[in-house]
PDB file of C-alpha atoms in Angstrom:
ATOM      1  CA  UNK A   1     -39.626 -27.648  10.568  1.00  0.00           C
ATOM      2  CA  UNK A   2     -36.800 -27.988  13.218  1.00  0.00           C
ATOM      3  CA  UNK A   3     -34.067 -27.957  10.581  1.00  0.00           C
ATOM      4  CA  UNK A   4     -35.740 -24.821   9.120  1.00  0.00           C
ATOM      5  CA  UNK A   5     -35.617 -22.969  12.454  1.00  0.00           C
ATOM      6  CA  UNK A   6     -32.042 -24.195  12.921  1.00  0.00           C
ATOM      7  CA  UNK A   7     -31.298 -22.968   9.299  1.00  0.00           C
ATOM      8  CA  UNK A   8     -32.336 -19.228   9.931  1.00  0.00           C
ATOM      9  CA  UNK A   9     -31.014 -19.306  13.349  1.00  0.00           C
ATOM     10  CA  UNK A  10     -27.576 -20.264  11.857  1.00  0.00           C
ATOM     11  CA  UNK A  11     -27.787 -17.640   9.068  1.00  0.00           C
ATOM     12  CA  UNK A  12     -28.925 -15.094  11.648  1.00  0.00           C
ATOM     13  CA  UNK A  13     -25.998 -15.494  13.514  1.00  0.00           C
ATOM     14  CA  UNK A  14     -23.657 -15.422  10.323  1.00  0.00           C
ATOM     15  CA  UNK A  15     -24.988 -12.454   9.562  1.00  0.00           C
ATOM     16  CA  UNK A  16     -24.367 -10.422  12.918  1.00  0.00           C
ATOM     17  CA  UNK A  17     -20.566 -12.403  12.948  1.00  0.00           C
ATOM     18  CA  UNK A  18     -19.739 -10.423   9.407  1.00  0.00           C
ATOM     19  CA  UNK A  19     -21.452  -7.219  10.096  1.00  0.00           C
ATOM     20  CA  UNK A  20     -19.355  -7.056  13.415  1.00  0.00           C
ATOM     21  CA  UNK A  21     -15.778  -8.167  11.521  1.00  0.00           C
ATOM     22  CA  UNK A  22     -16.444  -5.511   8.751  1.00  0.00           C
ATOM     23  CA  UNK A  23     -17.867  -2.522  11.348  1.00  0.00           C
ATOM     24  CA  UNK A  24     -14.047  -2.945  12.832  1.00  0.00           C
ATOM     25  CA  UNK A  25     -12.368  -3.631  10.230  1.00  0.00           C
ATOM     26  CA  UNK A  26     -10.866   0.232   9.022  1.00  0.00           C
ATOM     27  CA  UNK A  27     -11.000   1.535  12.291  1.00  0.00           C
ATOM     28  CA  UNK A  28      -7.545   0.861  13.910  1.00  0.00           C
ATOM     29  CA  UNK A  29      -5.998   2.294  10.317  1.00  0.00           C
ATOM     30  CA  UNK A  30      -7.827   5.362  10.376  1.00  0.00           C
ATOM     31  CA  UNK A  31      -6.052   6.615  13.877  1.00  0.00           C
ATOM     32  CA  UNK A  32      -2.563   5.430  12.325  1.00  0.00           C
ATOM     33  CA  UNK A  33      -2.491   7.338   9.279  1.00  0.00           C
ATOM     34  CA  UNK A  34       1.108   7.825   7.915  1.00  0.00           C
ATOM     35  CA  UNK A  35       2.458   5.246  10.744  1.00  0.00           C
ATOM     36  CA  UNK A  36       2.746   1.940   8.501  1.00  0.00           C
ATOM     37  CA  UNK A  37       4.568   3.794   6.033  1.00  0.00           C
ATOM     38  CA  UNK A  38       7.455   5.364   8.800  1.00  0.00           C
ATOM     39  CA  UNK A  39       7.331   2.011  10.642  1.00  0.00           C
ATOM     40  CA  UNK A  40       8.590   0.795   7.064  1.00  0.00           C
ATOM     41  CA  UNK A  41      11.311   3.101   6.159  1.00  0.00           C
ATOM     42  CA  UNK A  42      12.451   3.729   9.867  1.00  0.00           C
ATOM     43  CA  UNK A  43      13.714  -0.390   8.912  1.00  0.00           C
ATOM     44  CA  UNK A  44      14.630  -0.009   5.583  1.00  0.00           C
ATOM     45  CA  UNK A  45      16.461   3.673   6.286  1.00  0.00           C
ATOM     46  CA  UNK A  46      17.667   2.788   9.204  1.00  0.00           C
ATOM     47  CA  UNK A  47      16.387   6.203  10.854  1.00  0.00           C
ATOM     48  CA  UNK A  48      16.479   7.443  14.432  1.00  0.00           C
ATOM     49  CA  UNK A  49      13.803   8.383  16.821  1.00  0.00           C
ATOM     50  CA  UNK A  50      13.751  12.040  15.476  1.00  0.00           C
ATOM     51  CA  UNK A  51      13.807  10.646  12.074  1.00  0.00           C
ATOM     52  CA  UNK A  52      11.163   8.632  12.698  1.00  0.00           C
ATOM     53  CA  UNK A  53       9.007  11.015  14.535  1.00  0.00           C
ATOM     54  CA  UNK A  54       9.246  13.552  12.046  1.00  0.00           C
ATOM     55  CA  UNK A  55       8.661  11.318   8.989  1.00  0.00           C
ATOM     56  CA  UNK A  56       5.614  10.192  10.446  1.00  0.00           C
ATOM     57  CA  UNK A  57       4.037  13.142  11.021  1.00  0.00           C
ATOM     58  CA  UNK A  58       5.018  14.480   7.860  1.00  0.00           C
ATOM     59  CA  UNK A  59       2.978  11.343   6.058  1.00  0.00           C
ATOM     60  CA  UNK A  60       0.217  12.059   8.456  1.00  0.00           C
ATOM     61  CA  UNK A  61       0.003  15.480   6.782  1.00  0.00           C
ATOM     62  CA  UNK A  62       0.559  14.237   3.893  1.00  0.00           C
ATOM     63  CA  UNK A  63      -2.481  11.440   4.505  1.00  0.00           C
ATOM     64  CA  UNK A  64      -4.974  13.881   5.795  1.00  0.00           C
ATOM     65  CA  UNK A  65      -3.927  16.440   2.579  1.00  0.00           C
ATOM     66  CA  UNK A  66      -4.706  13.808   0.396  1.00  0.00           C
ATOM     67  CA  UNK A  67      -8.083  12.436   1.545  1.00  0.00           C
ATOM     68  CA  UNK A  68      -9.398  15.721   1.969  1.00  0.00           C
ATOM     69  CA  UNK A  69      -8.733  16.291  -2.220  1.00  0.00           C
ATOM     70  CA  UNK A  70     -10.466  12.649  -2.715  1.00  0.00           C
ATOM     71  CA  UNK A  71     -13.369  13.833  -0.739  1.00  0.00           C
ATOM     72  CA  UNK A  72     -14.200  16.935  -2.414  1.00  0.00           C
ATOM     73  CA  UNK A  73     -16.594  16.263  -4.996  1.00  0.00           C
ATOM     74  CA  UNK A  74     -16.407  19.735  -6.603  1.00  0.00           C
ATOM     75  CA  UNK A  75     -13.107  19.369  -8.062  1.00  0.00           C
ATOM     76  CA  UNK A  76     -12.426  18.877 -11.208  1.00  0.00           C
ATOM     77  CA  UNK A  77      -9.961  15.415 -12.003  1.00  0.00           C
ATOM     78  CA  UNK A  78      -7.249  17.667 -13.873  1.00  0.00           C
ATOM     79  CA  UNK A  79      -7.481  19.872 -10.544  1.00  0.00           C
ATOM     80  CA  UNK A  80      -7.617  17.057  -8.271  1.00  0.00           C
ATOM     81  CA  UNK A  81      -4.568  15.293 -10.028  1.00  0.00           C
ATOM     82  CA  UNK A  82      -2.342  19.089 -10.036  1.00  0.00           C
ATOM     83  CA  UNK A  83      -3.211  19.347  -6.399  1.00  0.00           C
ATOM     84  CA  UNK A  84      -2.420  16.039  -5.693  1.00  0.00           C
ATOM     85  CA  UNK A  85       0.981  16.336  -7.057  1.00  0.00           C
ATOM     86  CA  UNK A  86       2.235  19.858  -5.874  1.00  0.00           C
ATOM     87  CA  UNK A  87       1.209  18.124  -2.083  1.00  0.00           C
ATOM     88  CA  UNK A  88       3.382  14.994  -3.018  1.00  0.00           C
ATOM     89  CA  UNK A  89       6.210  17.058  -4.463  1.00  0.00           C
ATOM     90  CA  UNK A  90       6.029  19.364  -1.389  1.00  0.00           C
ATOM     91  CA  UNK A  91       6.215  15.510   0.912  1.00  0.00           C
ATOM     92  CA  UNK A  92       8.979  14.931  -1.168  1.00  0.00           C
ATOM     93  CA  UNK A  93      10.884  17.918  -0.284  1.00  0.00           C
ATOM     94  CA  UNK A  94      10.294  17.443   3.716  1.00  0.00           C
ATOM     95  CA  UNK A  95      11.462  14.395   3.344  1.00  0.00           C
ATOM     96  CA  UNK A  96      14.683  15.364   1.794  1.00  0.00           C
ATOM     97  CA  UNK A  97      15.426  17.422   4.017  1.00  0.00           C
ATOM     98  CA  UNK A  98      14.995  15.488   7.036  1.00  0.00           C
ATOM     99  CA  UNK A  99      16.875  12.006   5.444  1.00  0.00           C
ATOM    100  CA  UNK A 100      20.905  12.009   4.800  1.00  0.00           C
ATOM    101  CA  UNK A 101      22.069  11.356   1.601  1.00  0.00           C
ATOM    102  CA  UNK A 102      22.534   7.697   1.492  1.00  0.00           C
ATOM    103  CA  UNK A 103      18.970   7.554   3.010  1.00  0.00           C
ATOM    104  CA  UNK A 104      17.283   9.533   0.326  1.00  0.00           C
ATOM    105  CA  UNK A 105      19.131   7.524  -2.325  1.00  0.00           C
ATOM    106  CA  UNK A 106      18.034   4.324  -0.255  1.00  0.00           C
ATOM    107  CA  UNK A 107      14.658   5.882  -0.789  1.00  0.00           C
ATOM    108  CA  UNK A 108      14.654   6.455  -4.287  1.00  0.00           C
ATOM    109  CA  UNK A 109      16.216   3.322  -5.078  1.00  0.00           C
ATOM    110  CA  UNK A 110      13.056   1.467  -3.175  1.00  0.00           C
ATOM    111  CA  UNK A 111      10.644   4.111  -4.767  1.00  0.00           C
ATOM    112  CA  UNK A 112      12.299   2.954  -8.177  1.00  0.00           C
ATOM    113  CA  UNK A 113      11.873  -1.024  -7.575  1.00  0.00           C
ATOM    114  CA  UNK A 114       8.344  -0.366  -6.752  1.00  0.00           C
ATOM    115  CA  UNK A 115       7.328   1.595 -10.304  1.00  0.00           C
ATOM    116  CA  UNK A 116       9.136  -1.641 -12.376  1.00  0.00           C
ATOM    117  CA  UNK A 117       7.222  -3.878 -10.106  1.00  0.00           C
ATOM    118  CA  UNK A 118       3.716  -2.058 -10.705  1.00  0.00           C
ATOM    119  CA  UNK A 119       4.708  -1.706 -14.568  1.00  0.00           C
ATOM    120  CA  UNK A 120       5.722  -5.666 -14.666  1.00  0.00           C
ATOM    121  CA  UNK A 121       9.140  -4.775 -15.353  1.00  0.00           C
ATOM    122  CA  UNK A 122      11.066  -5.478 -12.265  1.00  0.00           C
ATOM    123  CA  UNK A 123      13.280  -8.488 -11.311  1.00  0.00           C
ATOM    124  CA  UNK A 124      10.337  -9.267  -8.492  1.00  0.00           C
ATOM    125  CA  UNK A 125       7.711 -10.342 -10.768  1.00  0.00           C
ATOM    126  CA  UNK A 126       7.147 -13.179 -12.492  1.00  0.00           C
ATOM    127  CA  UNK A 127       6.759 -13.069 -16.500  1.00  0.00           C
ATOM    128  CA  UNK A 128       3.165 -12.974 -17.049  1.00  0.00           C
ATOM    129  CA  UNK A 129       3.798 -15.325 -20.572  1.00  0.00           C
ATOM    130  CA  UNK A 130       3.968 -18.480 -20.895  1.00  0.00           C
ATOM    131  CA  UNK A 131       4.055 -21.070 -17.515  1.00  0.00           C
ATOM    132  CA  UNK A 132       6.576 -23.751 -17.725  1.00  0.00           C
ATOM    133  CA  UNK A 133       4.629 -27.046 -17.507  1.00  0.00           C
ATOM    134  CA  UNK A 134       1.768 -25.632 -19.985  1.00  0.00           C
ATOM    135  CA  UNK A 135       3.185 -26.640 -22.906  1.00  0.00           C
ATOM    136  CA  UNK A 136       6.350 -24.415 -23.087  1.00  0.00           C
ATOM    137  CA  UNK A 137      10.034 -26.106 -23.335  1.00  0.00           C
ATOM    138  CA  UNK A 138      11.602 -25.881 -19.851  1.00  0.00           C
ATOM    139  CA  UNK A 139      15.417 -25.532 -20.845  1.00  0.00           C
ATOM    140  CA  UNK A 140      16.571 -25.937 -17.417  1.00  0.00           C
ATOM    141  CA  UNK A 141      15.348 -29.589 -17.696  1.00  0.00           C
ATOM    142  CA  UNK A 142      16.052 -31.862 -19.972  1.00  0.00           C
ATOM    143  CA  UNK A 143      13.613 -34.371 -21.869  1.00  0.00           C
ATOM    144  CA  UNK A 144      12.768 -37.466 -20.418  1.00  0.00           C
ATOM    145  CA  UNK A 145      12.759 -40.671 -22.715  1.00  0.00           C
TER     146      UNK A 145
END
């Protein structure tokens, strides 16, 4: 009887830890929208404060554009997916005009490494065939005897 009291006591507990890690869990990304995204490129672009400042609050707009198309219900996909890409195209064009030139080919040469890498393609990713050590020949190692 103890051990059953301790058990449900125990699970109890669990439960309330969880439910209080996963109520918290979005919130601090919800007030940052568009900030991990300039953090990233204000390293890999190098860019200034202003650069920075205005970056982020274009992919804030850009962030709130987009979720408000995912939450409406009433639009068609075909419409959601044309609106979605006239509001990237337009991000695209703020962009360009606030980078240089070396830092919008800097960001088309990381916006290119990330398609092969989603599409299994790019130098990144390991070959999704055969594992060496499963049965394949290993040529970089030679047979022992």
């Amino acid at each position: 009887m103890k051990k059953n009291v301790m058990l449900i006591a125990l699970m109890m507990v669990s439960a309330f830890i969880f439910a209080q890690r996963k109520a918290n869990h979005g919130k601090p990304h919800h007030d940052k929208k568009g900030h991990g995204r300039a953090e990233y490129l204000k390293k890999e672009l190098l860019l200034t404060d202003e650069q920075y400042a205005k970056v982020k609050s274009i992919n804030a707009a850009f962030a709130k554009q987009f979720m408000t198309i995912r939450k409406d219900t009433a639009l068609s996909q075909g419409k959601a997916q044309t609106l979605a890409k006239k509001i990237r195209n337009e991000r695209q064009a703020q962009l360009k005009s606030v980078l240089t030139e070396p830092q919008w080919a800097r960001l088309n040469e990381i916006k290119r490494r990330g398609h092969a890498y989603r599409r299994g393609d790019g130098d990144q990713r390991p070959s999704q065939g055969g594992r060496p050590g499963r049965g394949d020949a290993r040529p970089d190692h030679e047979e022992r005897g």
